[in-house]
Each structure stands twice: as structure tokens, then as C-alpha cells.
Amino acid sequence: MSNIQLHTTEDGSTTYFNEQVGEHYHSTFGAIQESQHIFINAGLEPFLSRKSVSVFEVGFGTGLNALLTLMAAEKREVIVHYSAIELYPINRTEAASLNFPELLKMSHELFLKIHESPVMDTFVTDHFHLRKWQESFEGITLEAQNYDVVFFDAFSPEAQPEMWTTEGFIRLFQTLKPGGYLVTYSCKGLVKRALKEAGFVLEKLPGPPGKREFLRAGRPEWT
Ligand SMILES: C[S@@+](CC[C@H](N)C(=O)[O-])C[C@H]1O[C@@H](n2cnc3c(N)ncnc32)[C@H](O)[C@@H]1O
């Protein structure tokens, strides 16, 4: 999965287009806008009043969700343990071409630090601990009841149906703590069905500009 091209989305933030998959890494209506709305506001925010939060991301990609989480962790002084898998990491030069730090008025070096290596286990800042693996989602074993939030940010179900299966969502259900959330941008029927079969309770929430709805799937407290 190489051959990626830099694009600018409608909110001025950049993203990559993956030629092989035929998809962008983010919504073309606005990369930062989409990440902030779906993953940070609906996924992370409900846990930011705690002392610490643990997040698992499927598809680290450009690191935008991680960067916005780092910023929220520093602003709110909450320790975030952020774990992510990415099978095809972008390289440092590709990361350096993204304009997120400039638009978010934060350090470029800090952004490059999260792209230092495809495998990491380190505190990047006082409040943001990053653990990354270069592995396939299909192959990984996840610890039971380990995370508060899952950011499920794979390419679409049309492009990568193998990522959106009931079996995969069962593993994510089990790795969430009861009361935890999985958030994802897709609201497709097959995604809803697979999430329900895995045990999740679904909420359809209003989407960012250009997207009517997205999904927040909860692992109920009693499970
Ligand atoms: C929609 S993009 C992710 C966007 C990312 N969260 C960001 O903020 O840039 C999907 C990502 O999943 C990765 N990916 C594709 N197949 C994968 C697999 N089997 N396991 C893990 N990651 C995979 C792709 O390389 C890509 O980076």
C-alpha cells in the first residue's frame, strides 16, 4: 500500500490519497474537522474528566487522531495511553509534508516525534504515552478490558471488507472496558449489523460537514 499523494481538503488541512485503495485517509470536506468531530469530540471527550484514558486506534495513518488526542491530553492535563496499529506506516518525509502542526499552531517537531518509528512505546509529552505496532489488525491479539475508547479508522468497508467483520468487532468489544466506546465514520448497514452482532449498542450521531451521520458503539456496563 504505497503510492500516496498529498491533497488539501476543504478546511485547508492536508491528507493523503492512496492510489492502490482509491481512497483518501480523511474526508475531503476537511481532515481536521472530521477527526476532531468524530474521534475527539464523540470518542475521547466523554473520558477527559478522568485522571487517565486509554485509547486504541486501528489505522494510525497520518497520526492526525493521535495528534489531536495529544493536544487534548496536554490542554486538559489528563494522562492518555494511546495504542495504535498501522500496517503501512507513512515515512518521515511524508509526515513532514502534512500541514497539521501549522494549522493547529503546535510544534512541528512534536508531530514528527510521533512518526519517529513504526514501533514505539514512549511518553511523547508529559501527558501522552504512545505505543505503536506495525501489524495487521486481522492478526493481532488484544488484551481483555484494556481500553476506554477505540478509534476505528480503517479504509472503507468497500475498499477493505476484511477489516469490518463481526469477528474483528468482537475482538474490539472484548478489548474495551464495560462502558467504553468505539467510534467510526462509517454508518453502512453491514457495519451496523456486524457491530450489533458483536454485542455493541449503537448511537447514530450527526456527522461533520459533508457527512450526515456517524457511529458511536458502546460496550454496555453490564457486559
Ligand atoms: C483511513 S486511513 C487512517 C487515517 C488515520 N487514522 C489518520 O488520522 O491519518 C486507514 C489506515 O489503515 C491502514 N491499514 C490498512 N490495512 C490495515 C491493516 N490490515 N491493519 C492495520 N492498518 C491497516 C492504512 O495504511 C491507513 O493508514
mmCIF file of C-alpha atoms and ligand atoms in Angstrom:
data_model
loop_
_atom_site.group_PDB
_atom_site.id
_atom_site.type_symbol
_atom_site.label_atom_id
_atom_site.label_comp_id
_atom_site.label_asym_id
_atom_site.label_seq_id
_atom_site.Cartn_x
_atom_site.Cartn_y
_atom_site.Cartn_z
ATOM 1 C CA MET A 1 0.000 0.000 0.000
ATOM 2 C CA SER A 2 2.447 2.677 -1.122
ATOM 3 C CA ASN A 3 1.838 5.360 -3.748
ATOM 4 C CA ILE A 4 0.239 8.079 -1.722
ATOM 5 C CA GLN A 5 -0.393 11.618 -2.951
ATOM 6 C CA LEU A 6 -0.808 14.746 -0.869
ATOM 7 C CA HIS A 7 -4.186 16.519 -1.155
ATOM 8 C CA THR A 8 -5.669 19.563 0.528
ATOM 9 C CA THR A 9 -9.162 19.116 1.945
ATOM 10 C CA GLU A 10 -11.874 21.787 2.135
ATOM 11 C CA ASP A 11 -10.960 23.012 5.627
ATOM 12 C CA GLY A 12 -7.411 23.679 4.398
ATOM 13 C CA SER A 13 -5.866 20.656 6.121
ATOM 14 C CA THR A 14 -3.915 18.120 4.112
ATOM 15 C CA THR A 15 -4.459 14.387 3.762
ATOM 16 C CA TYR A 16 -3.102 11.586 1.603
ATOM 17 C CA PHE A 17 -4.830 9.793 -1.264
ATOM 18 C CA ASN A 18 -3.896 6.127 -1.526
ATOM 19 C CA GLU A 19 -3.864 5.182 -5.214
ATOM 20 C CA GLN A 20 -3.956 1.459 -4.638
ATOM 21 C CA VAL A 21 -7.025 1.647 -2.382
ATOM 22 C CA GLY A 22 -8.560 4.563 -4.315
ATOM 23 C CA GLU A 23 -9.375 6.447 -1.109
ATOM 24 C CA HIS A 24 -8.261 9.399 0.959
ATOM 25 C CA TYR A 25 -7.102 8.966 4.564
ATOM 26 C CA HIS A 26 -9.733 11.508 5.653
ATOM 27 C CA SER A 27 -12.910 13.181 4.458
ATOM 28 C CA THR A 28 -12.199 15.537 1.555
ATOM 29 C CA PHE A 29 -14.577 18.015 3.246
ATOM 30 C CA GLY A 30 -11.989 18.549 5.978
ATOM 31 C CA ALA A 31 -9.455 16.229 7.576
ATOM 32 C CA ILE A 32 -9.012 18.104 10.860
ATOM 33 C CA GLN A 33 -12.720 18.868 11.024
ATOM 34 C CA GLU A 34 -13.628 15.182 10.645
ATOM 35 C CA SER A 35 -11.074 13.866 13.155
ATOM 36 C CA GLN A 36 -11.987 16.454 15.746
ATOM 37 C CA HIS A 37 -15.742 15.868 15.372
ATOM 38 C CA ILE A 38 -15.846 12.074 15.267
ATOM 39 C CA PHE A 39 -12.848 10.804 17.187
ATOM 40 C CA ILE A 40 -12.091 13.561 19.673
ATOM 41 C CA ASN A 41 -15.484 15.107 20.451
ATOM 42 C CA ALA A 42 -17.587 11.921 20.356
ATOM 43 C CA GLY A 43 -14.981 9.334 21.347
ATOM 44 C CA LEU A 44 -12.377 10.872 23.640
ATOM 45 C CA GLU A 45 -14.208 13.797 25.219
ATOM 46 C CA PRO A 46 -16.566 11.704 27.438
ATOM 47 C CA PHE A 47 -13.477 10.332 29.249
ATOM 48 C CA LEU A 48 -11.457 13.525 29.639
ATOM 49 C CA SER A 49 -12.781 14.286 33.111
ATOM 50 C CA ARG A 50 -10.845 11.234 34.382
ATOM 51 C CA LYS A 51 -7.219 11.166 35.512
ATOM 52 C CA SER A 52 -6.227 8.829 32.685
ATOM 53 C CA VAL A 53 -7.717 7.432 29.481
ATOM 54 C CA SER A 54 -6.638 4.551 27.273
ATOM 55 C CA VAL A 55 -7.242 4.662 23.531
ATOM 56 C CA PHE A 56 -6.733 2.032 20.830
ATOM 57 C CA GLU A 57 -6.622 3.140 17.199
ATOM 58 C CA VAL A 58 -6.995 0.896 14.171
ATOM 59 C CA GLY A 59 -5.121 2.627 11.318
ATOM 60 C CA PHE A 60 -2.667 5.232 12.688
ATOM 61 C CA GLY A 61 -2.118 6.648 9.161
ATOM 62 C CA THR A 62 -1.064 10.298 9.200
ATOM 63 C CA GLY A 63 -1.240 10.420 13.010
ATOM 64 C CA LEU A 64 -3.900 13.145 12.947
ATOM 65 C CA ASN A 65 -6.162 11.445 15.510
ATOM 66 C CA ALA A 66 -3.127 10.873 17.722
ATOM 67 C CA LEU A 67 -2.006 14.491 17.377
ATOM 68 C CA LEU A 68 -5.439 15.885 18.306
ATOM 69 C CA THR A 69 -5.535 13.475 21.262
ATOM 70 C CA LEU A 70 -2.077 14.639 22.386
ATOM 71 C CA MET A 71 -3.280 18.243 22.272
ATOM 72 C CA ALA A 72 -6.410 17.417 24.298
ATOM 73 C CA ALA A 73 -4.327 15.476 26.839
ATOM 74 C CA GLU A 74 -1.976 18.433 27.362
ATOM 75 C CA LYS A 75 -4.776 21.003 27.495
ATOM 76 C CA ARG A 76 -6.866 19.028 29.981
ATOM 77 C CA GLU A 77 -3.897 17.592 31.886
ATOM 78 C CA VAL A 78 -5.176 14.037 31.526
ATOM 79 C CA ILE A 79 -2.773 11.142 31.018
ATOM 80 C CA VAL A 80 -3.615 9.404 27.744
ATOM 81 C CA HIS A 81 -2.237 5.973 26.907
ATOM 82 C CA TYR A 82 -2.594 5.823 23.125
ATOM 83 C CA SER A 83 -2.023 2.494 21.381
ATOM 84 C CA ALA A 84 -2.256 2.180 17.620
ATOM 85 C CA ILE A 85 -1.651 -0.295 14.852
ATOM 86 C CA GLU A 86 -0.655 0.573 11.327
ATOM 87 C CA LEU A 87 0.345 -1.972 8.724
ATOM 88 C CA TYR A 88 1.698 0.505 6.154
ATOM 89 C CA PRO A 89 3.246 3.440 8.063
ATOM 90 C CA ILE A 90 3.977 6.672 6.229
ATOM 91 C CA ASN A 91 7.624 7.752 6.347
ATOM 92 C CA ARG A 92 9.119 10.855 7.974
ATOM 93 C CA THR A 93 9.221 12.839 4.726
ATOM 94 C CA GLU A 94 5.562 12.074 4.057
ATOM 95 C CA ALA A 95 4.701 13.107 7.621
ATOM 96 C CA ALA A 96 6.712 16.327 7.251
ATOM 97 C CA SER A 97 4.604 17.358 4.234
ATOM 98 C CA LEU A 98 1.346 17.384 6.246
ATOM 99 C CA ASN A 99 0.255 20.833 7.446
ATOM 100 C CA PHE A 100 -1.475 19.805 10.710
ATOM 101 C CA PRO A 101 1.080 21.381 13.103
ATOM 102 C CA GLU A 102 0.927 24.693 11.243
ATOM 103 C CA LEU A 103 -2.898 24.810 11.226
ATOM 104 C CA LEU A 104 -3.170 23.631 14.828
ATOM 105 C CA LYS A 105 -0.430 26.030 15.928
ATOM 106 C CA MET A 106 1.670 23.411 17.559
ATOM 107 C CA SER A 107 5.225 22.147 17.317
ATOM 108 C CA HIS A 108 6.250 20.525 14.058
ATOM 109 C CA GLU A 109 8.936 18.579 15.928
ATOM 110 C CA LEU A 110 6.368 17.087 18.264
ATOM 111 C CA PHE A 111 4.334 15.915 15.281
ATOM 112 C CA LEU A 112 7.425 14.340 13.715
ATOM 113 C CA LYS A 113 8.199 12.697 17.040
ATOM 114 C CA ILE A 114 5.030 10.591 16.824
ATOM 115 C CA HIS A 115 6.255 9.416 13.404
ATOM 116 C CA GLU A 116 9.784 8.683 14.623
ATOM 117 C CA SER A 117 9.377 4.948 14.179
ATOM 118 C CA PRO A 118 6.606 2.488 13.207
ATOM 119 C CA VAL A 119 7.142 0.761 16.567
ATOM 120 C CA MET A 120 7.159 2.939 19.686
ATOM 121 C CA ASP A 121 6.476 2.720 23.414
ATOM 122 C CA THR A 122 7.250 6.085 24.951
ATOM 123 C CA PHE A 123 5.921 9.223 26.645
ATOM 124 C CA VAL A 124 5.948 11.799 23.825
ATOM 125 C CA THR A 125 4.863 14.559 26.227
ATOM 126 C CA ASP A 126 4.112 14.604 29.969
ATOM 127 C CA HIS A 127 0.528 13.504 29.367
ATOM 128 C CA PHE A 128 0.700 11.499 26.135
ATOM 129 C CA HIS A 129 2.059 7.960 26.073
ATOM 130 C CA LEU A 130 2.293 6.389 22.595
ATOM 131 C CA ARG A 131 2.535 2.702 21.822
ATOM 132 C CA LYS A 132 2.565 1.698 18.135
ATOM 133 C CA TRP A 133 2.835 -1.607 16.317
ATOM 134 C CA GLN A 134 3.371 -2.315 12.635
ATOM 135 C CA GLU A 135 0.942 -5.185 12.369
ATOM 136 C CA SER A 136 -2.259 -6.159 10.660
ATOM 137 C CA PHE A 137 -5.488 -5.693 12.565
ATOM 138 C CA GLU A 138 -6.641 -9.128 11.420
ATOM 139 C CA GLY A 139 -3.672 -10.801 13.111
ATOM 140 C CA ILE A 140 -3.413 -9.103 16.479
ATOM 141 C CA THR A 141 -4.440 -10.415 19.857
ATOM 142 C CA LEU A 142 -5.830 -7.749 22.160
ATOM 143 C CA GLU A 143 -5.974 -7.833 25.958
ATOM 144 C CA ALA A 144 -9.418 -8.086 27.520
ATOM 145 C CA GLN A 145 -10.955 -4.933 29.040
ATOM 146 C CA ASN A 146 -7.922 -2.774 28.343
ATOM 147 C CA TYR A 147 -9.221 0.390 26.633
ATOM 148 C CA ASP A 148 -11.789 3.126 27.249
ATOM 149 C CA VAL A 149 -12.094 4.107 23.591
ATOM 150 C CA VAL A 150 -11.443 2.536 20.190
ATOM 151 C CA PHE A 151 -10.894 4.819 17.193
ATOM 152 C CA PHE A 152 -11.839 2.557 14.297
ATOM 153 C CA ASP A 153 -10.364 4.387 11.302
ATOM 154 C CA ALA A 154 -9.773 1.757 8.615
ATOM 155 C CA PHE A 155 -10.321 2.443 4.911
ATOM 156 C CA SER A 156 -13.966 1.990 3.905
ATOM 157 C CA PRO A 157 -15.851 -1.327 4.034
ATOM 158 C CA GLU A 158 -15.988 -1.256 0.200
ATOM 159 C CA ALA A 159 -12.191 -0.943 -0.048
ATOM 160 C CA GLN A 160 -11.269 -3.281 2.816
ATOM 161 C CA PRO A 161 -14.216 -5.518 3.759
ATOM 162 C CA GLU A 162 -11.880 -7.791 5.751
ATOM 163 C CA MET A 163 -11.407 -5.002 8.337
ATOM 164 C CA TRP A 164 -15.144 -4.611 9.094
ATOM 165 C CA THR A 165 -16.191 -8.103 10.164
ATOM 166 C CA THR A 166 -18.201 -9.309 13.148
ATOM 167 C CA GLU A 167 -15.142 -11.302 14.240
ATOM 168 C CA GLY A 168 -12.974 -8.167 14.275
ATOM 169 C CA PHE A 169 -15.595 -6.186 16.164
ATOM 170 C CA ILE A 170 -15.926 -8.985 18.754
ATOM 171 C CA ARG A 171 -12.194 -8.618 19.477
ATOM 172 C CA LEU A 172 -12.651 -4.845 19.823
ATOM 173 C CA PHE A 173 -15.713 -5.300 22.052
ATOM 174 C CA GLN A 174 -13.683 -7.562 24.312
ATOM 175 C CA THR A 175 -10.709 -5.216 24.495
ATOM 176 C CA LEU A 176 -12.940 -2.331 25.564
ATOM 177 C CA LYS A 177 -13.779 -1.850 29.223
ATOM 178 C CA PRO A 178 -17.510 -2.038 30.010
ATOM 179 C CA GLY A 179 -18.864 1.488 29.469
ATOM 180 C CA GLY A 180 -16.304 2.085 26.707
ATOM 181 C CA TYR A 181 -16.942 3.381 23.184
ATOM 182 C CA LEU A 182 -15.889 2.518 19.652
ATOM 183 C CA VAL A 183 -16.248 5.417 17.214
ATOM 184 C CA THR A 184 -16.115 5.170 13.449
ATOM 185 C CA TYR A 185 -17.057 7.329 10.483
ATOM 186 C CA SER A 186 -18.997 4.637 8.586
ATOM 187 C CA CYS A 187 -22.729 4.241 9.043
ATOM 188 C CA LYS A 188 -23.175 1.498 6.431
ATOM 189 C CA GLY A 189 -25.812 -1.217 7.048
ATOM 190 C CA LEU A 190 -23.242 -4.009 7.081
ATOM 191 C CA VAL A 191 -21.137 -2.117 9.651
ATOM 192 C CA LYS A 192 -24.131 -1.602 11.919
ATOM 193 C CA ARG A 193 -25.082 -5.271 11.626
ATOM 194 C CA ALA A 194 -21.575 -6.506 12.390
ATOM 195 C CA LEU A 195 -21.229 -4.167 15.393
ATOM 196 C CA LYS A 196 -24.601 -5.296 16.787
ATOM 197 C CA GLU A 197 -23.684 -8.949 16.308
ATOM 198 C CA ALA A 198 -20.506 -8.272 18.279
ATOM 199 C CA GLY A 199 -22.589 -7.004 21.212
ATOM 200 C CA PHE A 200 -22.364 -3.224 20.768
ATOM 201 C CA VAL A 201 -25.226 -0.810 21.405
ATOM 202 C CA LEU A 202 -25.288 1.786 18.621
ATOM 203 C CA GLU A 203 -25.873 5.530 18.532
ATOM 204 C CA LYS A 204 -26.102 7.415 15.234
ATOM 205 C CA LEU A 205 -24.723 10.903 15.769
ATOM 206 C CA PRO A 206 -24.797 13.941 13.439
ATOM 207 C CA GLY A 207 -21.703 13.990 11.272
ATOM 208 C CA PRO A 208 -19.165 16.700 10.443
ATOM 209 C CA PRO A 209 -19.761 18.864 7.314
ATOM 210 C CA GLY A 210 -20.273 16.625 4.281
ATOM 211 C CA LYS A 211 -21.361 13.603 6.312
ATOM 212 C CA ARG A 212 -24.876 13.119 7.625
ATOM 213 C CA GLU A 213 -24.169 10.636 10.406
ATOM 214 C CA PHE A 214 -21.500 8.519 12.027
ATOM 215 C CA LEU A 215 -21.499 5.754 14.628
ATOM 216 C CA ARG A 216 -20.658 5.543 18.286
ATOM 217 C CA ALA A 217 -20.890 1.965 19.523
ATOM 218 C CA GLY A 218 -20.921 1.312 23.237
ATOM 219 C CA ARG A 219 -19.948 -1.719 25.264
ATOM 220 C CA PRO A 220 -22.707 -1.741 27.910
ATOM 221 C CA GLU A 221 -21.688 -1.528 31.592
ATOM 222 C CA TRP A 222 -23.373 -4.854 32.422
ATOM 223 C CA THR A 223 -21.303 -6.903 29.916
HETATM 224 C C1 LIG B 1 -8.457 5.830 6.756
HETATM 225 S S1 LIG B 1 -6.734 5.607 6.926
HETATM 226 C C2 LIG B 1 -6.378 6.087 8.584
HETATM 227 C C3 LIG B 1 -6.403 7.520 8.906
HETATM 228 C C4 LIG B 1 -5.670 7.804 10.169
HETATM 229 N N1 LIG B 1 -6.400 7.437 11.358
HETATM 230 C C5 LIG B 1 -5.216 9.232 10.187
HETATM 231 O O1 LIG B 1 -5.587 10.004 11.111
HETATM 232 O O2 LIG B 1 -4.489 9.562 9.263
HETATM 233 C C6 LIG B 1 -6.641 3.816 7.156
HETATM 234 C C7 LIG B 1 -5.306 3.327 7.637
HETATM 235 O O3 LIG B 1 -5.370 1.919 7.890
HETATM 236 C C8 LIG B 1 -4.137 1.343 7.486
HETATM 237 N N2 LIG B 1 -4.337 -0.101 7.238
HETATM 238 C C9 LIG B 1 -4.745 -0.704 6.099
HETATM 239 N N3 LIG B 1 -4.861 -2.034 6.289
HETATM 240 C C10 LIG B 1 -4.520 -2.273 7.576
HETATM 241 C C11 LIG B 1 -4.456 -3.467 8.363
HETATM 242 N N4 LIG B 1 -4.769 -4.656 7.857
HETATM 243 N N5 LIG B 1 -4.075 -3.350 9.658
HETATM 244 C C12 LIG B 1 -3.758 -2.134 10.179
HETATM 245 N N6 LIG B 1 -3.816 -0.972 9.478
HETATM 246 C C13 LIG B 1 -4.191 -1.042 8.192
HETATM 247 C C14 LIG B 1 -3.784 2.117 6.232
HETATM 248 O O4 LIG B 1 -2.419 2.004 5.909
HETATM 249 C C15 LIG B 1 -4.195 3.535 6.629
HETATM 250 O O5 LIG B 1 -3.145 4.225 7.229
#
